Amino acid sequence: MQVHINTDHNIQGREALAERLGGVVEKSLRRVADQITRVEVHLSIESGGKSGQSDKHCTMEARLEGLQPVVVSEQAGTIDQAVNAAADKLLRAIDGKIGRRRDKSHRAAAVPGAAQDDSEE
């Protein structure tokens, strides 16, 4: 699983931050890492660098083997909070998508001649 961190121009210390947060994302998604080819993380500060309650924004997109990408977003008071919350949300979304694929596969196996098409999820 590859993790790519992208930041806007308002975020300081991009390289160190990207390295640290990449580790956070990898650890959070470790359980489903074999299903993921790549995770794109986009970080921004909505208020243009001014302090605010929930102005740090994180969007994560996971590319899954044989399925459509999963995208989640989160806003919080700090970048760390936004990344952690988005990673938790992404894990739940991936679990749901994998579960639906598994259920669909089991139903198709139980019904002879049933078509199986996971690419539309």
CSV table of C-alpha atoms in Angstrom, one decimal, residues 66-68 95-121:
chain,number,residue,atom,x,y,z
A,66,GLY,CA,-11.1,-4.6,-8.1
A,67,LEU,CA,-13.4,-1.9,-6.6
A,68,GLN,CA,-14.2,1.7,-7.1
A,95,ASP,CA,-14.8,-2.6,5.8
A,96,GLY,CA,-18.3,-2.0,4.6
A,97,LYS,CA,-17.3,-2.2,0.9
A,98,ILE,CA,-15.3,-5.4,1.4
A,99,GLY,CA,-18.2,-6.9,3.4
A,100,ARG,CA,-20.7,-6.1,0.7
A,101,ARG,CA,-18.4,-7.7,-1.9
A,102,ARG,CA,-18.0,-10.8,0.3
A,103,ASP,CA,-21.8,-11.0,0.8
A,104,LYS,CA,-22.4,-10.6,-2.9
A,105,SER,CA,-19.9,-13.3,-3.6
A,106,HIS,CA,-21.5,-15.7,-1.1
A,107,ARG,CA,-25.0,-15.0,-2.5
A,108,ALA,CA,-23.8,-15.7,-6.1
A,109,ALA,CA,-22.2,-18.9,-5.0
A,110,ALA,CA,-25.4,-20.0,-3.4
A,111,VAL,CA,-27.5,-19.4,-6.5
A,112,PRO,CA,-26.2,-21.4,-9.5
A,113,GLY,CA,-25.8,-19.4,-12.6
A,114,ALA,CA,-25.9,-16.0,-10.8
A,115,ALA,CA,-23.7,-13.3,-12.4
A,116,GLN,CA,-20.9,-11.8,-10.3
A,117,ASP,CA,-19.9,-8.2,-11.0
A,118,ASP,CA,-17.9,-6.4,-8.3
A,119,SER,CA,-16.7,-3.6,-10.5
A,120,GLU,CA,-19.9,-1.5,-10.1
A,121,GLU,CA,-19.5,-1.0,-6.3
